[in-house]
Coordinates of C-alpha atoms and ligand atoms in Angstrom, one line a residue:
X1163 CA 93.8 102.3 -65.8
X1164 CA 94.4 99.0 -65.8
X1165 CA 91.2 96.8 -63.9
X1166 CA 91.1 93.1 -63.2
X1167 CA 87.8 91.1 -61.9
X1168 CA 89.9 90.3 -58.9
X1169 CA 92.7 92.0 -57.3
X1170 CA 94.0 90.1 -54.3
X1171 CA 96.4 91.8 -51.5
X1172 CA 99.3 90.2 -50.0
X1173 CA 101.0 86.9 -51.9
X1174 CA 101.5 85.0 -48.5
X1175 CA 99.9 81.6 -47.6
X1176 CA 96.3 82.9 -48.5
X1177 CA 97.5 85.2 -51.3
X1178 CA 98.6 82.2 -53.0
X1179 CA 96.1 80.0 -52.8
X1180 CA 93.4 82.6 -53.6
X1181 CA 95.1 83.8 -56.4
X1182 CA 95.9 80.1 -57.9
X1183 CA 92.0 79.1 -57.3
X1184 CA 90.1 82.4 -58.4
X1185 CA 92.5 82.1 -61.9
X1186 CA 91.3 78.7 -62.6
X1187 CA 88.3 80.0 -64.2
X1188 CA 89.9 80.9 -67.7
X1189 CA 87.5 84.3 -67.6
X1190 CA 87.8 86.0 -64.7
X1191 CA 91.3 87.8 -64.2
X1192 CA 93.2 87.8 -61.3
X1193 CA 95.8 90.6 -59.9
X1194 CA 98.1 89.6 -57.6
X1195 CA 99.9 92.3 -55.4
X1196 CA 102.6 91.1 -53.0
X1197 CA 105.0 94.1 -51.1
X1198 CA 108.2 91.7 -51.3
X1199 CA 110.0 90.5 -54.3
X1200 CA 108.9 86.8 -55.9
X1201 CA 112.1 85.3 -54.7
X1202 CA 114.1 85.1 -52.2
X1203 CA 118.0 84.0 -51.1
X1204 CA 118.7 80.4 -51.1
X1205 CA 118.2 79.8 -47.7
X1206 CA 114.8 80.4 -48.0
X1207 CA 114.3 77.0 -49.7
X1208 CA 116.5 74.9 -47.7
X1209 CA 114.8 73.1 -44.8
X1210 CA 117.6 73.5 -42.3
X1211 CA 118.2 77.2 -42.5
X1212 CA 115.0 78.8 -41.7
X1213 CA 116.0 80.6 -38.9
X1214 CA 118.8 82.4 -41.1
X1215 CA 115.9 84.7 -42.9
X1216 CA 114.6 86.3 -39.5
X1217 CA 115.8 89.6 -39.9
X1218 CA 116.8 89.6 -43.7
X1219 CA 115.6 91.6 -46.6
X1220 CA 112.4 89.3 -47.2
X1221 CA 111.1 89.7 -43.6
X1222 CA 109.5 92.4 -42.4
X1223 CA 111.3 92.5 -39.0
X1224 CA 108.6 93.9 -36.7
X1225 CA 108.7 94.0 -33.0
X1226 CA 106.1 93.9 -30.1
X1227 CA 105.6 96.8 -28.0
X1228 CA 106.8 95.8 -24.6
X1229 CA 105.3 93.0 -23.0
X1230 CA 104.7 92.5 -19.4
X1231 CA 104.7 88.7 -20.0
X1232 CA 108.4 88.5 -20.9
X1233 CA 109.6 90.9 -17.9
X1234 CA 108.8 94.6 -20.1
X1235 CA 110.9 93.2 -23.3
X1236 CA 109.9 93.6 -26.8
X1237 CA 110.2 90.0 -28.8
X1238 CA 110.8 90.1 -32.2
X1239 CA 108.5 89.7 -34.9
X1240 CA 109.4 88.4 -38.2
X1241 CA 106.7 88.0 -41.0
X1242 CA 107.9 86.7 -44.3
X1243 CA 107.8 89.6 -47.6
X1244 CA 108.3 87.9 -50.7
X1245 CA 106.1 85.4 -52.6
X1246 CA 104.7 83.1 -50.2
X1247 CA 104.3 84.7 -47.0
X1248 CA 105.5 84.2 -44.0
X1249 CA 105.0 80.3 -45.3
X1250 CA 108.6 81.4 -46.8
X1251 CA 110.3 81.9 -44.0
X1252 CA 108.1 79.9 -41.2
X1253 CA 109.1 76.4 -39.6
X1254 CA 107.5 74.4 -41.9
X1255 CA 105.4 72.4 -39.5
X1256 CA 102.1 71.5 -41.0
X1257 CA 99.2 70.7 -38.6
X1258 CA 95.7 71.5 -38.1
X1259 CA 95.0 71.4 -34.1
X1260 CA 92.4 70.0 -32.4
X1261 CA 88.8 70.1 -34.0
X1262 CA 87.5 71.8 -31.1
X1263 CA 88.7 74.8 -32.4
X1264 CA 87.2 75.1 -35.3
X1265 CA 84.2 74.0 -33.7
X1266 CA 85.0 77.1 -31.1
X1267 CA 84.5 79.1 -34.3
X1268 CA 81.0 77.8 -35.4
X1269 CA 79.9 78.1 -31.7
X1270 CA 81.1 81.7 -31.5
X1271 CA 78.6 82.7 -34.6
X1272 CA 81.2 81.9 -37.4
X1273 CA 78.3 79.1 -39.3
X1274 CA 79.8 77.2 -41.9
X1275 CA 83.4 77.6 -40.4
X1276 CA 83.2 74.2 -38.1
X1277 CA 85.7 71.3 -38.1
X1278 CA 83.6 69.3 -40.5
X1279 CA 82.6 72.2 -42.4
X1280 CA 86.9 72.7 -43.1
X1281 CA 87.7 69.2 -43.5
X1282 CA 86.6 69.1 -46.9
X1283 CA 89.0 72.4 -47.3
X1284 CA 92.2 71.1 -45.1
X1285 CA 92.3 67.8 -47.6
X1286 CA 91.8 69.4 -50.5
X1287 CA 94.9 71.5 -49.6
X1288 CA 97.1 68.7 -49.1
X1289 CA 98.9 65.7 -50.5
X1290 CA 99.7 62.9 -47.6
X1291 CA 101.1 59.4 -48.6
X1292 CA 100.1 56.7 -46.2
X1293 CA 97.7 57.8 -44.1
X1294 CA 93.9 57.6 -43.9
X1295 CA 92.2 59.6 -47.1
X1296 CA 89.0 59.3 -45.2
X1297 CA 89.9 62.2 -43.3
X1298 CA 93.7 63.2 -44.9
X1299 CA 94.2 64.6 -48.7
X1300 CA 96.0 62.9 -51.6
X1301 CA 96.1 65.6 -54.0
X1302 CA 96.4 68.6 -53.3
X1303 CA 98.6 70.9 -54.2
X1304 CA 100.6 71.2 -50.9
X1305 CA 102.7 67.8 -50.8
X1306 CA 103.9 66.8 -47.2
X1307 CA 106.4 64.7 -45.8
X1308 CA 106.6 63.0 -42.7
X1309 CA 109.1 63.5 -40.0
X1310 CA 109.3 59.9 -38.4
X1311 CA 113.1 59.8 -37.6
X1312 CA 114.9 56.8 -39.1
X1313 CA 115.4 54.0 -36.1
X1314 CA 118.6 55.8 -35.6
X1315 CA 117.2 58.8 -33.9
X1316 CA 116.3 57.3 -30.7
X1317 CA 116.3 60.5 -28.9
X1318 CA 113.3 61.8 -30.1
X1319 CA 111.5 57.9 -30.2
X1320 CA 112.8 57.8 -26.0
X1321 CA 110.6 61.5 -25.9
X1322 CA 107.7 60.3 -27.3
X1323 CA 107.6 57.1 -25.1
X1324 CA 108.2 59.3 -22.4
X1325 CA 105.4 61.1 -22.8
X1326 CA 103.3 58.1 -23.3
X1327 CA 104.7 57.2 -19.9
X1328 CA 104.0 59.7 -18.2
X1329 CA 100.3 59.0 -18.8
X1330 CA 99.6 61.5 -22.5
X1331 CA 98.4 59.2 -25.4
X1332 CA 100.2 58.8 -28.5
X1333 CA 98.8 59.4 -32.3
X1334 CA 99.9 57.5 -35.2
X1335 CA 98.7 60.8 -36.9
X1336 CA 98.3 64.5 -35.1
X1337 CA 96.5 65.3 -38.4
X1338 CA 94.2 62.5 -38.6
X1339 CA 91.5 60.9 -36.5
X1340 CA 93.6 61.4 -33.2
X1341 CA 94.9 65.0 -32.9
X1342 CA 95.6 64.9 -28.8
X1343 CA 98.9 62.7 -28.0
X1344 CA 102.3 62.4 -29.1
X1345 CA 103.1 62.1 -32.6
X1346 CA 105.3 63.2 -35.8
X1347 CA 105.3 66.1 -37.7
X1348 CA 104.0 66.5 -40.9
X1349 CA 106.0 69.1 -42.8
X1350 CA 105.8 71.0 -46.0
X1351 CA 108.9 70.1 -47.3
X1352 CA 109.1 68.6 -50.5
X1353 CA 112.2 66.8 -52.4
X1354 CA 114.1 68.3 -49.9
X1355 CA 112.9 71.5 -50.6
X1356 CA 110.9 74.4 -48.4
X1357 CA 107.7 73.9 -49.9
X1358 CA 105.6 77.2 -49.4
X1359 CA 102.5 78.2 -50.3
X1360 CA 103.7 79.9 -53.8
X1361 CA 105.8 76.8 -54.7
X1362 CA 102.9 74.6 -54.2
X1363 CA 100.0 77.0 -55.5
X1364 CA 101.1 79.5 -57.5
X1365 CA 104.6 78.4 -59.0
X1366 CA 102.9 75.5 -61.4
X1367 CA 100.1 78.2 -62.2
X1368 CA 102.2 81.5 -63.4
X1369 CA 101.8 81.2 -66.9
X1370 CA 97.7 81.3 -66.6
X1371 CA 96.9 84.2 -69.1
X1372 CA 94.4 85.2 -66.6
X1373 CA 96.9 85.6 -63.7
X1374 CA 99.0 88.6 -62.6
X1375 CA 102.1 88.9 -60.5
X1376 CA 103.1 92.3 -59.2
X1377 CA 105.8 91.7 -56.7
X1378 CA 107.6 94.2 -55.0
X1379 CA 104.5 96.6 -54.9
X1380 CA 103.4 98.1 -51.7
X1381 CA 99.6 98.5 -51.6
X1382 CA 99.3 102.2 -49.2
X1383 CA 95.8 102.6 -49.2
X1384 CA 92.3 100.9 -50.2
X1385 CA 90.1 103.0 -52.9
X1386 CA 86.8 103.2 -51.0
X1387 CA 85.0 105.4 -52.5
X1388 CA 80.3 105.4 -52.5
X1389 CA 80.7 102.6 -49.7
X1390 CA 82.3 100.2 -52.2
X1391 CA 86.2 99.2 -52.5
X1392 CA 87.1 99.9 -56.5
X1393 CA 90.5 99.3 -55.8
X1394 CA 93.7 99.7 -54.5
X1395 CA 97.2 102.2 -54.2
X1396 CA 100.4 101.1 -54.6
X1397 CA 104.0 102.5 -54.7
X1398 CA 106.5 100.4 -56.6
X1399 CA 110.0 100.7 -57.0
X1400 CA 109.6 104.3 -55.8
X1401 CA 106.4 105.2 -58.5
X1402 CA 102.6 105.4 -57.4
X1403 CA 100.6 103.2 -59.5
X1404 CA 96.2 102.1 -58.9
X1405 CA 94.7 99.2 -60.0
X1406 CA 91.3 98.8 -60.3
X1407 CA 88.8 95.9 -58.9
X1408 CA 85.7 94.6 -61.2
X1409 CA 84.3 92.4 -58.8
X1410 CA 86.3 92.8 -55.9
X1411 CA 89.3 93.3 -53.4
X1412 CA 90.5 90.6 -51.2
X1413 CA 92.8 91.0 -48.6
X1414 CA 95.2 88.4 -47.7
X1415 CA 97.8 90.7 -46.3
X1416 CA 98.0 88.8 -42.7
X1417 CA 96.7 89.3 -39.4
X1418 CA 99.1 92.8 -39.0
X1419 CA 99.0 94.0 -43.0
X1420 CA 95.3 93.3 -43.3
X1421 CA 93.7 95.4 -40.2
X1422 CA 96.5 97.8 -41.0
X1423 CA 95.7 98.4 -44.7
X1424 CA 92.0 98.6 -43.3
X1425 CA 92.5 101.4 -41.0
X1426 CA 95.0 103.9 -42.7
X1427 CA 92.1 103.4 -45.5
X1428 CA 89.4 104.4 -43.1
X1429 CA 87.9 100.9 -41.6
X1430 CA 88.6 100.3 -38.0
X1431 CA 87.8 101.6 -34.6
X1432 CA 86.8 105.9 -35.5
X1433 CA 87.6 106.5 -31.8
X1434 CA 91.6 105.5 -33.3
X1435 CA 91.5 106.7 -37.1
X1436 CA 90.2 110.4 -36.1
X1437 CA 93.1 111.6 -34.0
X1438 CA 95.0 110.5 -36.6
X1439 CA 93.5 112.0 -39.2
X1440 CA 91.8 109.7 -40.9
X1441 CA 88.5 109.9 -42.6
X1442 CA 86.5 107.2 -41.1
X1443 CA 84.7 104.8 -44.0
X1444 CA 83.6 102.3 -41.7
X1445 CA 83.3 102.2 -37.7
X1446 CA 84.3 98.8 -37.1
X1447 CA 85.9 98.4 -33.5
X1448 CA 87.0 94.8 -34.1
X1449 CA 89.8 95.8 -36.7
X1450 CA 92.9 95.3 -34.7
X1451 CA 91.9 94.2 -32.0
X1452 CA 91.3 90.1 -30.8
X1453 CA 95.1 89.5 -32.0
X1454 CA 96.0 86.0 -30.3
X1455 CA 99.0 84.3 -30.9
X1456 CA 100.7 81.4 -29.2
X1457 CA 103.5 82.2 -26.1
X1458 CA 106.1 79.5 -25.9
X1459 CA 109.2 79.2 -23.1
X1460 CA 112.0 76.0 -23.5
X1461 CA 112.7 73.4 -21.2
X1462 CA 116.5 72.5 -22.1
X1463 CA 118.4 69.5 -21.4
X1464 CA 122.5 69.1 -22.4
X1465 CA 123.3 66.7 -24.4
X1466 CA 125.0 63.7 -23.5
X1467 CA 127.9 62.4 -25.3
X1468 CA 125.7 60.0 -26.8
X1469 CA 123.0 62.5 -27.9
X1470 CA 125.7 64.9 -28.9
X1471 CA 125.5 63.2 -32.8
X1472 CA 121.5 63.3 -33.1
X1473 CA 121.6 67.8 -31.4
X1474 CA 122.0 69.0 -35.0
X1475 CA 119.5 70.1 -37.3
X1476 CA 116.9 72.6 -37.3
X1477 CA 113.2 71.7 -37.1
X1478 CA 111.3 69.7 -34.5
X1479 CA 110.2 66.3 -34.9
X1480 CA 107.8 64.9 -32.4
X1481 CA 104.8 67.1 -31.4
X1482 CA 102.4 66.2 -28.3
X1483 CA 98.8 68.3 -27.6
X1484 CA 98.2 67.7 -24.7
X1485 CA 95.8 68.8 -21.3
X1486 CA 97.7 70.8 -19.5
X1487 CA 95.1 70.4 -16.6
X1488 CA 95.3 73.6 -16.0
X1489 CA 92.1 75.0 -18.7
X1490 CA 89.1 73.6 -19.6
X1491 CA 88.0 72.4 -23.4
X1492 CA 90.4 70.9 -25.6
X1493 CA 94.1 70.1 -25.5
X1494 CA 95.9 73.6 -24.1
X1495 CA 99.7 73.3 -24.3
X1496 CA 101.8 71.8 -27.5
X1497 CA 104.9 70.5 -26.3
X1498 CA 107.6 70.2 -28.8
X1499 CA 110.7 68.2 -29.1
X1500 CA 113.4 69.5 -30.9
X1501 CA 116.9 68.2 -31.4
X1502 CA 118.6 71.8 -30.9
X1503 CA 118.9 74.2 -28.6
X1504 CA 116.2 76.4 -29.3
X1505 CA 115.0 79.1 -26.7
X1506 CA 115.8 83.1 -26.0
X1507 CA 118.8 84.8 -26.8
X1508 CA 118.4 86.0 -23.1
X1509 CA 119.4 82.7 -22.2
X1510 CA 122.9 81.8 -21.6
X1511 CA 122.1 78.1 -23.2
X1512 CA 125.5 76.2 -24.7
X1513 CA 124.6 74.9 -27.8
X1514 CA 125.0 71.5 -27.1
X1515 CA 121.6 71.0 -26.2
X1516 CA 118.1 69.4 -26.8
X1517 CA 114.9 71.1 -26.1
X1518 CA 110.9 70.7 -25.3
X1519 CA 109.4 73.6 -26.1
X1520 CA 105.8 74.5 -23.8
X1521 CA 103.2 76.5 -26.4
X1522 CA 100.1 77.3 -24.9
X1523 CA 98.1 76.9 -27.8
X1524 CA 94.3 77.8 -26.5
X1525 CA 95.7 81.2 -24.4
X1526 CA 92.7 83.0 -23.3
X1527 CA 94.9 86.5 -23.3
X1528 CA 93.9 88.8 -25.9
X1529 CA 96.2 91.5 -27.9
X1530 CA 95.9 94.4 -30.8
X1531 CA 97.4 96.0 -33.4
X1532 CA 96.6 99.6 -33.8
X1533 CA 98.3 102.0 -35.7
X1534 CA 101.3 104.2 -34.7
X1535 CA 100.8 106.7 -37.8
X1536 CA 98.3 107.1 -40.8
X1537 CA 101.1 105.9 -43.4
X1538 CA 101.2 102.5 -44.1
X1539 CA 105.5 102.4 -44.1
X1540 CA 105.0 102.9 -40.5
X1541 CA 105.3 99.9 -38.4
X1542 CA 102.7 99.5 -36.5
X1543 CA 101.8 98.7 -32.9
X1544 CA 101.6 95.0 -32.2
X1545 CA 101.0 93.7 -28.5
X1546 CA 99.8 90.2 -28.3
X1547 CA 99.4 90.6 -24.7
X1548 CA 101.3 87.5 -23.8
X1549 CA 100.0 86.0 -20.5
X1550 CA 97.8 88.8 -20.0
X1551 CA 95.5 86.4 -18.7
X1552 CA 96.3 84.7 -15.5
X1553 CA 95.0 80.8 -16.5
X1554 CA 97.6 81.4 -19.4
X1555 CA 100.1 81.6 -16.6
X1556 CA 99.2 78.6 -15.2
X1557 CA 98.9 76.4 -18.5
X1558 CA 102.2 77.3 -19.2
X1559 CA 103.7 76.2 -15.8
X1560 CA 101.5 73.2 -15.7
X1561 CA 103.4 72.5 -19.1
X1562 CA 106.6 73.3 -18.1
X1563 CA 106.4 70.9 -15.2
X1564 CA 105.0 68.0 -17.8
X1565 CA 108.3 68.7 -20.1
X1566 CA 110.4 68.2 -17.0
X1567 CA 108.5 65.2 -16.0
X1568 CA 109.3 63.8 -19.4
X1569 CA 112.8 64.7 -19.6
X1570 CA 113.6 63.3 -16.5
X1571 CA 112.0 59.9 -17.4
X1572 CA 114.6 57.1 -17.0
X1573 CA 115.0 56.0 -20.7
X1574 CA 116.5 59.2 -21.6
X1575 CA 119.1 59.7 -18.8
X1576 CA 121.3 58.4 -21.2
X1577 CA 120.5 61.1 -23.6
X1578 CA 121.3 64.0 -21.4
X1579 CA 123.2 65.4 -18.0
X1580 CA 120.8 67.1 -16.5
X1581 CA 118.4 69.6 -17.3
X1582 CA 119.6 73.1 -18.0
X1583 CA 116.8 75.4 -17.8
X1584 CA 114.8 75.8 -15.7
X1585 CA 117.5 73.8 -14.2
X1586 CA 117.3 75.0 -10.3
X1587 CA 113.8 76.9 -10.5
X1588 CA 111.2 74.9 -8.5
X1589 CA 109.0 77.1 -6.4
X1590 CA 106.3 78.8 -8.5
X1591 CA 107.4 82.2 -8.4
X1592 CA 111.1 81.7 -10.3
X1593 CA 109.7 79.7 -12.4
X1594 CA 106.9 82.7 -13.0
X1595 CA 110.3 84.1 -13.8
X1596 CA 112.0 81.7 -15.8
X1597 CA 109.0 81.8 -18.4
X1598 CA 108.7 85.5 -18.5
X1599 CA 112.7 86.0 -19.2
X1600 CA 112.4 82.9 -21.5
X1601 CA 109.0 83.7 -23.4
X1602 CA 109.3 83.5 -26.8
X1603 CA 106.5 82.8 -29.8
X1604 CA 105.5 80.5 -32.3
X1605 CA 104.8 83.5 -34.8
X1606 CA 101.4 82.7 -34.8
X1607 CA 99.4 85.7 -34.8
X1608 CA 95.5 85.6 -36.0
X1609 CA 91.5 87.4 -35.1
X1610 CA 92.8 90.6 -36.2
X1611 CA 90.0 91.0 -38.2
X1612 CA 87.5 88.2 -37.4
X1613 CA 84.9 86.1 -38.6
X1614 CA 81.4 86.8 -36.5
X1615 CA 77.9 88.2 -36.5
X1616 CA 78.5 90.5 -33.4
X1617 CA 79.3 94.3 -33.3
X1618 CA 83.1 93.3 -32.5
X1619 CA 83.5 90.9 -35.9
X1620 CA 85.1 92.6 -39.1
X1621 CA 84.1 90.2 -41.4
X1622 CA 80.8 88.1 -41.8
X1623 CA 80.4 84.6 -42.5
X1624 CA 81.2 85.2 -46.2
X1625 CA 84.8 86.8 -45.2
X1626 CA 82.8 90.5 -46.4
X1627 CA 83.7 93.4 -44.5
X1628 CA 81.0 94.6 -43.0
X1629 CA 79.1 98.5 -44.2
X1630 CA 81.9 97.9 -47.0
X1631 CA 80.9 96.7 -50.3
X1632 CA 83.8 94.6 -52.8
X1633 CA 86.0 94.0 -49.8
X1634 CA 86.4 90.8 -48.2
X1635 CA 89.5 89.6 -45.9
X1636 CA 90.5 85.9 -46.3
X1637 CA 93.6 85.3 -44.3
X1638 CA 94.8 84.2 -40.6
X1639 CA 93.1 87.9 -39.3
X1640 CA 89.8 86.1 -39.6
X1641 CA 90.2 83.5 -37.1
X1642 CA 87.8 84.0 -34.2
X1643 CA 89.9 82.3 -32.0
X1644 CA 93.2 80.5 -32.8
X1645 CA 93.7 77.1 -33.5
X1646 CA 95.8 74.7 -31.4
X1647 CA 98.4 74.4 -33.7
X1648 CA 100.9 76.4 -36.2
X1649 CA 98.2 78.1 -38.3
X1650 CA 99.5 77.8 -42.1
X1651 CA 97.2 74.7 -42.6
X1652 CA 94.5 76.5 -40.8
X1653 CA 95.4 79.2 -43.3
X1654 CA 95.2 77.1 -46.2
X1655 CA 92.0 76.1 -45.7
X1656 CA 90.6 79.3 -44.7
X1657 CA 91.9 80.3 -48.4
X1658 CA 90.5 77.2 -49.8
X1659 CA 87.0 78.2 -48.5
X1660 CA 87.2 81.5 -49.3
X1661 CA 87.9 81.2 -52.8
X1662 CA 84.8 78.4 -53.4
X1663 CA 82.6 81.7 -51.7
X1664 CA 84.3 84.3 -54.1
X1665 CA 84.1 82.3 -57.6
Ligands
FAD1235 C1 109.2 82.7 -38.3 C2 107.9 82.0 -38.5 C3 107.7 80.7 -38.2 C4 106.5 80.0 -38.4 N1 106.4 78.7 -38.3 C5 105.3 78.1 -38.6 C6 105.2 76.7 -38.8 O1 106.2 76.0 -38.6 N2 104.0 76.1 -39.1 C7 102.9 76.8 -39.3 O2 101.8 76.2 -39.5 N3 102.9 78.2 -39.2 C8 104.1 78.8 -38.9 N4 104.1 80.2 -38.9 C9 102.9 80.9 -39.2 C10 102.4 80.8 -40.6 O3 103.4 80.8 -41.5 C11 101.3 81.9 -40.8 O4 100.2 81.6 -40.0 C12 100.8 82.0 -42.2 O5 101.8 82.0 -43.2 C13 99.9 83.2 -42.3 O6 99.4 83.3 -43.6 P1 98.7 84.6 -44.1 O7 98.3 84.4 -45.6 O8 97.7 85.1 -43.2 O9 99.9 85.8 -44.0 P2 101.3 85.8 -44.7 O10 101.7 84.4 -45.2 O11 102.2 86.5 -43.8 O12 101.1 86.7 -46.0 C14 100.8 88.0 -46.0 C15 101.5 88.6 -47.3 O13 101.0 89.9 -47.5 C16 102.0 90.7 -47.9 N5 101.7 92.1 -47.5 C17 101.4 92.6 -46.3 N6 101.1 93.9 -46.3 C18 101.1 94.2 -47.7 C19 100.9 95.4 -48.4 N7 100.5 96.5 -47.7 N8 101.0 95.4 -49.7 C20 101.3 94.3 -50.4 N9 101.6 93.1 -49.8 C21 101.5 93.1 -48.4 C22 103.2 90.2 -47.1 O14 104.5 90.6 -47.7 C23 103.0 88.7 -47.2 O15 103.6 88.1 -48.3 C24 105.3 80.8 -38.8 C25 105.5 82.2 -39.0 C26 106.7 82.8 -38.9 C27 106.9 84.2 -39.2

């Protein structure tokens, strides 16, 4: 039997900073297990072609049940499997959010997991070149460019201004000092390169003697055995293999593997497991459930004849978190400007056209994933719940209507002829329809298996799954709440943390 101190599930954005960290001390040794292979096609490292791997053989291609917020449809649900996550196959947009919600964690019992408890942890994930290393990293292992277009690319500079004038701040940095206003992306791209979080962690770190790849190796089920997780089942390439955990198992499978590979291994609500057939380890009501993820809808200009040479491309470039004015707390919606058409399929859009894209990125709807079946090879059932909750509703209309404020603005008539979509929706109740046939997500999901102190939390403040001994969780599940903003930083420092509690 082979045994290892530390055996580490899932090689995604967490995976791969865990299992880099936890190997850099030369005596404890580190397994690896990732479901996907620890490559993929060449797409996967060019920039421009992310959207080519939804639906290829390194993602996993799940669905949504059917969501009442997009009219009864299912939406599409691509997580990446293969080394690196779903950071090998995501947009490559690296941003924090607002510090309010981390701070939402400490205030919801999550001590320790503030914004200036995880600043320390986002900078010491990142490398940034001319900004302020008072609050942004220089050398971490996660280099970042930044996506100010060249003075050619006057488009996007007319959007930001326009949001500026109509009345949102601007931020020389979303990252830095000033997350709220109108800014440019940071992006893990590097020499032109995808950058993910195995290229940056892991890739430079292979070779440790201490360290252990096993790729294409499903884990089925968790070895709980006394109260105490001693290791984990896998099936690769067809065969069963086990590997066993010294000190302990950490799960970084993300926020649908981890509360899935709890509860077909016995943790998770018993009211779900028994009918199922599952002997239940650990009654914890919280696995699964909490899952929050960001709904987005387009707001879709064509493209003049004079914009038609800047709609190419494929990733946004200027980013604005703003007040919606429709919530309370923080900045609400995320509005972002991208030089393509990018919306639903169920839109008739030409392709000759620019878009703001609405995220509401502090929804107050809450989702789950529960199982369908007690095998792991079974997809199981996600439902985000998108717009469940009426304020969501409104944030996302307040947004649309800022996006069509800003596209309208003056300084970009020359940019477009007239907005597309929503186009002739006005009155509330088509454009209640116009989001729900346009919803779409940012791929965001998180608090499947949360931090917290409360009956409902999976994991305490130490990321240990609670009435379980050797297990912790250390991935986007843990979030108590999700932050207002892509989550793979968020991620990253999450991982960051958890691997200065483990060693
Ligand atoms: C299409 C898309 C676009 C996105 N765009 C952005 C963006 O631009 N910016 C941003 O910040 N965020 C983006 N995200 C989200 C971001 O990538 C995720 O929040 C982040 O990668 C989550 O990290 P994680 O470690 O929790 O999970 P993941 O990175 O998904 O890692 C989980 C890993 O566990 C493996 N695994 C799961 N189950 C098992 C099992 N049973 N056995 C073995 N291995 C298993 C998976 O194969 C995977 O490699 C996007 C996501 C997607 C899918």
């Amino acid at each position: 039997m082979r045994i290892y101190d530390y055996v580490i599930v899932g090689g995604g954005t967490a995976g791969s900073v865990l299992a880099s960290r936890l190997s850099e001390n030369p005596s404890a040794s580190v397994l690896l297990i990732e479901a996907g292979p620890a490559d993929g096609p060449e797409a996967m490292h060019d920039p421009a072609r992310w959207l080519d791997l939804q639906g290829s053989g390194i993602d996993w291609s799940f669905e949504t049940v059917p969501q009442p917020g997009s009219g009864g449809s299912r939406i599409a649900y691509p997580r990446g499997k293969v080394l690196g996550g779903s950071s090998a196959i995501n947009a490559m947009v690296h941003l924090r959010g607002h510090h309010s919600s981390y701070d939402a964690w400490a205030a919801a019992g999550a001590a320790g997991w503030g914004y200036t408890d995880l600043l320390p942890f986002l900078m010491r994930s990142e490398t940034t070149a001319g900004r302020d290393p008072e609050v942004r990293g220089t050398s971490g292992p996660m280099r970042l460019i930044q996506l100010e277009p060249g003075p050619d690319a006057t488009l996007m500079r007319d959007i930001r201004e326009a949001t500026h004038a109509a009345g949102f701040p601007l931020t020389d940095d979303p990252n830095g000092r000033q997350q709220e206003g109108a800014g440019w992306l940071d992006m893990t791209i590097h020499d032109g390169r995808r950058q993910s979080a195995a290229d940056a962690y892991l890739e430079p770190n292979l070779a440790r003697r201490n360290l252990t790849l096993l790729s294409d190796a499903l884990v089925t089920r968790l070895d709980i055995t006394e109260g105490r997780c001693r290791g984990v089942h896998y099936v690769r390439h067809g065969e069963p293999g086990y590997v066993a955990a010294e000190s302990e198992v950490v799960l970084a499978a993300g926020a649908i593997g981890s509360p899935q590979l709890l509860m077909v291994s016995g943790v998770g609500p018993a009211r779900q497991l028994r009918p199922l057939d599952i002997d239940v380890v650990a009654d914890l009501p919280g696995v699964g459930a909490n899952l929050q993820d960001h709904p987005m809808t387009s707001v879709l200009f064509q493209a003049s004849e004079a914009a038609l040479p800047t709609v190419r491309g494929g990733y946004a470039a200027m980013v604005a978190l703003l007040h919606s004015g429709a919530g309370s707390g923080g900045p609400d919606i995320q509005l972002a400007a991208q030089n393509i058409r990018y919306t639903s399929s169920a839109l008739d859009a030409p392709a000759d056209a620019y878009t703001i894209s609405v995220s509401v990125v502090t929804p107050d709807s809450r989702g789950s994933v529960r199982l369908a079946a007690s095998d792991l090879t079974v997809p199981p059932l996600i439902d985000p719940g998108y717009l469940t909750e009426e304020r969501d509703v409104r944030r996302i209309l307040a947004g649309v209507e800022i996006a069509r404020t800003i596209g309208a603005d003056s300084s970009l008539k020359r940019w477009n002829d007239g907005e597309l979509f929503p186009g002739a929706a006005r009155d509330p109740r088509s454009l209640a329809d116009y989001v729900r046939r346009s919803l779409q997500t940012f791929y965001h999901p998180v608090g499947t298996c949360r931090i917290g102190v409360d009956a409902g939390a999976v994991v305490d403040v130490e990321l240990r799954v609670r009435g379980v001994a050797g297990l912790r969780v250390a991935d986007a599940s843990v979030m108590p709440s999700i932050v207002s903003a892509n989550t793979n930083a968020a991620v990253l420092a999450i991982a960051e943390r958890a691997a200065e509690l483990i060693g």
